[in-house]
Coordinates of C-alpha atoms in Angstrom, one line a residue:
X161 CA -102.2 -82.9 143.6
X162 CA -101.7 -85.7 146.1
X163 CA -104.4 -88.3 146.8
X164 CA -103.8 -89.9 150.2
X165 CA -105.6 -93.1 151.3
X166 CA -105.7 -93.5 155.0
X167 CA -106.0 -96.9 156.6
X168 CA -108.9 -96.5 159.0
X169 CA -107.7 -99.6 161.0
X170 CA -104.8 -97.3 161.9
X171 CA -102.1 -99.9 161.3
X172 CA -98.7 -98.8 162.5
X173 CA -95.3 -99.1 160.9
X174 CA -92.1 -99.8 162.8
X175 CA -91.7 -96.1 163.6
X176 CA -95.2 -95.9 165.2
X177 CA -96.5 -93.7 162.4
X178 CA -99.7 -94.3 160.5
X179 CA -99.3 -95.9 157.1
X180 CA -100.9 -94.1 154.2
X181 CA -100.9 -94.8 150.5
X182 CA -100.0 -91.6 148.6
X183 CA -100.6 -91.1 144.9
X184 CA -99.7 -88.1 142.7
X185 CA -102.7 -87.3 140.5
X186 CA -100.4 -85.2 138.1
X187 CA -102.4 -82.0 138.0
X188 CA -101.4 -78.4 138.5
X189 CA -103.5 -78.3 141.6
X190 CA -101.8 -77.9 145.0
X191 CA -104.8 -79.3 146.8
X192 CA -104.1 -82.5 148.8
X193 CA -106.9 -85.0 149.3
X194 CA -106.7 -87.3 152.3
X195 CA -109.2 -90.1 152.6
X196 CA -109.8 -91.9 155.9
X197 CA -113.3 -92.4 157.2
X198 CA -113.8 -88.8 156.0
X199 CA -112.4 -86.6 153.2
X200 CA -109.9 -83.8 153.9
X201 CA -109.3 -81.3 151.1
X202 CA -106.4 -79.0 151.9
X203 CA -104.3 -76.3 150.1
X204 CA -102.4 -73.2 151.0
X205 CA -105.7 -71.2 151.0
X206 CA -107.5 -73.4 153.5
X207 CA -109.2 -76.7 154.2
X208 CA -112.6 -78.5 154.1
X209 CA -113.3 -81.7 156.1
X210 CA -116.2 -83.6 154.6
X211 CA -117.7 -86.0 157.2
X212 CA -119.1 -89.0 155.3
X213 CA -122.3 -90.7 156.5
X214 CA -120.7 -94.2 156.4
X215 CA -117.7 -95.2 158.6
X216 CA -116.4 -98.0 156.4
X217 CA -112.8 -97.9 155.3
X218 CA -111.9 -96.9 151.7
X219 CA -110.4 -99.7 149.6
X220 CA -108.6 -98.9 146.4
X221 CA -106.7 -96.3 144.4
X222 CA -108.0 -93.5 142.2
X223 CA -111.5 -95.1 142.1
X224 CA -111.9 -95.4 145.9
X225 CA -114.9 -96.9 147.5
X226 CA -116.6 -98.4 150.5
X227 CA -119.8 -100.2 149.7
X228 CA -121.7 -97.0 149.1
X229 CA -119.4 -94.2 148.1
X230 CA -116.9 -93.9 145.2
X231 CA -114.4 -91.1 145.3
X232 CA -112.7 -89.8 142.2
X233 CA -110.0 -87.1 142.5
X234 CA -110.5 -84.0 140.2
X235 CA -108.7 -80.7 139.7
X236 CA -108.8 -79.1 143.2
X237 CA -111.2 -81.6 144.8
X238 CA -113.2 -84.8 144.4
X239 CA -116.2 -86.2 142.6
X240 CA -118.4 -88.4 144.8
X241 CA -120.7 -91.1 143.5
X242 CA -123.0 -92.1 146.4
X243 CA -125.5 -95.0 146.4
X244 CA -128.8 -93.7 147.8
X245 CA -131.2 -95.4 150.2
X246 CA -134.9 -95.1 150.6
X247 CA -135.0 -91.4 151.2
X248 CA -133.0 -90.8 148.0
X249 CA -130.7 -88.3 149.6
X250 CA -127.3 -88.1 151.2
X251 CA -126.0 -85.6 153.7
X252 CA -122.5 -84.5 154.6
X253 CA -121.3 -82.4 157.5
X254 CA -118.6 -80.1 156.5
X255 CA -116.1 -78.2 158.5
X256 CA -114.1 -75.3 156.9
X257 CA -111.0 -73.5 158.1
X258 CA -112.2 -70.0 157.7
X259 CA -114.9 -68.1 159.7
X260 CA -117.6 -65.7 158.5
X261 CA -118.0 -67.0 155.0
X262 CA -120.9 -66.0 152.9
X263 CA -123.3 -68.6 151.4
X264 CA -124.2 -68.7 147.7
X265 CA -126.8 -71.3 147.0
X266 CA -128.9 -72.5 144.0
X267 CA -130.7 -75.8 143.5
X268 CA -127.6 -77.5 141.8
X269 CA -124.8 -75.7 143.7
X270 CA -123.7 -74.6 147.2
X271 CA -120.7 -72.4 147.8
X272 CA -119.0 -70.8 150.7
X273 CA -117.6 -67.4 149.5
X274 CA -114.7 -65.3 150.9
X275 CA -115.9 -62.4 148.8
X276 CA -118.6 -61.8 146.1
X277 CA -116.5 -63.4 143.3
X278 CA -114.0 -65.4 145.4
X279 CA -115.2 -68.9 146.5
X280 CA -113.7 -70.9 149.4
X281 CA -115.4 -74.3 148.7
X282 CA -118.0 -75.3 146.1
X283 CA -120.4 -78.2 145.8
X284 CA -121.7 -78.4 142.2
X285 CA -123.1 -80.4 139.4
X286 CA -125.5 -82.3 141.6
X287 CA -127.1 -85.0 139.6
X288 CA -128.3 -88.6 140.0
X289 CA -128.5 -91.8 137.9
X290 CA -131.6 -93.8 137.4
X291 CA -131.6 -97.6 137.9
X292 CA -133.5 -98.2 134.7
X293 CA -131.3 -96.6 132.0
X294 CA -128.4 -95.0 133.9
X295 CA -129.6 -91.5 132.7
X296 CA -128.1 -88.6 134.5
X297 CA -130.6 -86.1 135.9
X298 CA -130.5 -83.1 138.1
X299 CA -130.5 -83.4 141.8
X300 CA -131.0 -80.7 144.4
X301 CA -128.6 -79.3 147.0
X302 CA -129.8 -77.9 150.3
X303 CA -127.8 -76.8 153.3
X304 CA -128.1 -75.8 157.0
X305 CA -125.6 -73.8 159.0
X306 CA -124.8 -75.5 162.2
X307 CA -122.0 -73.1 163.4
X308 CA -119.8 -70.5 161.9
X309 CA -117.4 -73.1 160.4
X310 CA -119.8 -76.1 160.2
X311 CA -122.6 -76.9 157.7
X312 CA -124.8 -79.8 156.7
X313 CA -125.1 -80.2 152.9
X314 CA -127.8 -82.5 151.6
X315 CA -128.1 -83.7 148.0
X316 CA -131.5 -85.1 147.1
X317 CA -132.9 -86.9 144.0
X318 CA -136.2 -88.2 142.8
X319 CA -137.7 -91.6 143.6
X320 CA -136.0 -93.4 140.7
X321 CA -132.4 -92.5 141.8
X322 CA -129.8 -95.1 142.2
X323 CA -126.7 -92.9 142.7
X324 CA -126.1 -89.3 143.5
X325 CA -123.1 -87.4 142.0
X326 CA -121.6 -84.3 143.4
X327 CA -118.3 -82.5 142.8
X328 CA -116.6 -80.7 145.7
X329 CA -113.8 -78.2 144.9
X330 CA -111.6 -76.4 147.4
X331 CA -110.8 -73.1 145.6
X332 CA -107.1 -72.2 144.9
X333 CA -106.3 -68.7 144.1
X334 CA -104.6 -69.3 140.7
X335 CA -104.5 -65.6 139.9
X336 CA -102.0 -65.1 142.8
X337 CA -99.9 -68.0 141.4
X338 CA -99.7 -66.3 138.0
X339 CA -98.7 -63.0 139.6
X340 CA -95.9 -64.7 141.7
X341 CA -94.7 -66.5 138.6
X342 CA -94.5 -63.2 136.6
X343 CA -92.7 -61.5 139.5
X344 CA -90.1 -64.3 139.6
X345 CA -89.4 -64.0 135.9
X346 CA -89.0 -60.2 135.8

């Protein structure tokens, strides 16, 4: 997995190409994560662009943040820790690279599915921390379809929430990797 930090000031090097910091997160995942003013998750099976509500640049390495959002790379995706404001929710507009996906939705998860048991992208483990004792409690995910490849995903918490946590995973078809590996070794 590669974790790429974009410089939102778009500084240029001598060859007029954008400068990016690239880190190898040393996992078996082939998903690449690019952070600029948004988050791009991309692998051979597709992509998901997560448009963040803030437009501040990201600052540091594996624990990457602006003033309100921390991004931690995970296997196949990211974990977001977002400071919440008065309405105790945060919304993301997402664009995906595949049309006609089916939605699977529960209070704590949202998934766009290729087939019944084959996800494309998944938002899960929605939770929040309270300011008083840093307890982690359940949060709620809702969504709205804006267009065939565009959705708004909102994570909401109760009135005591300080941060919202949500994990976003771009699915990789590992089963196909196993079959290819077996075929190469036969």
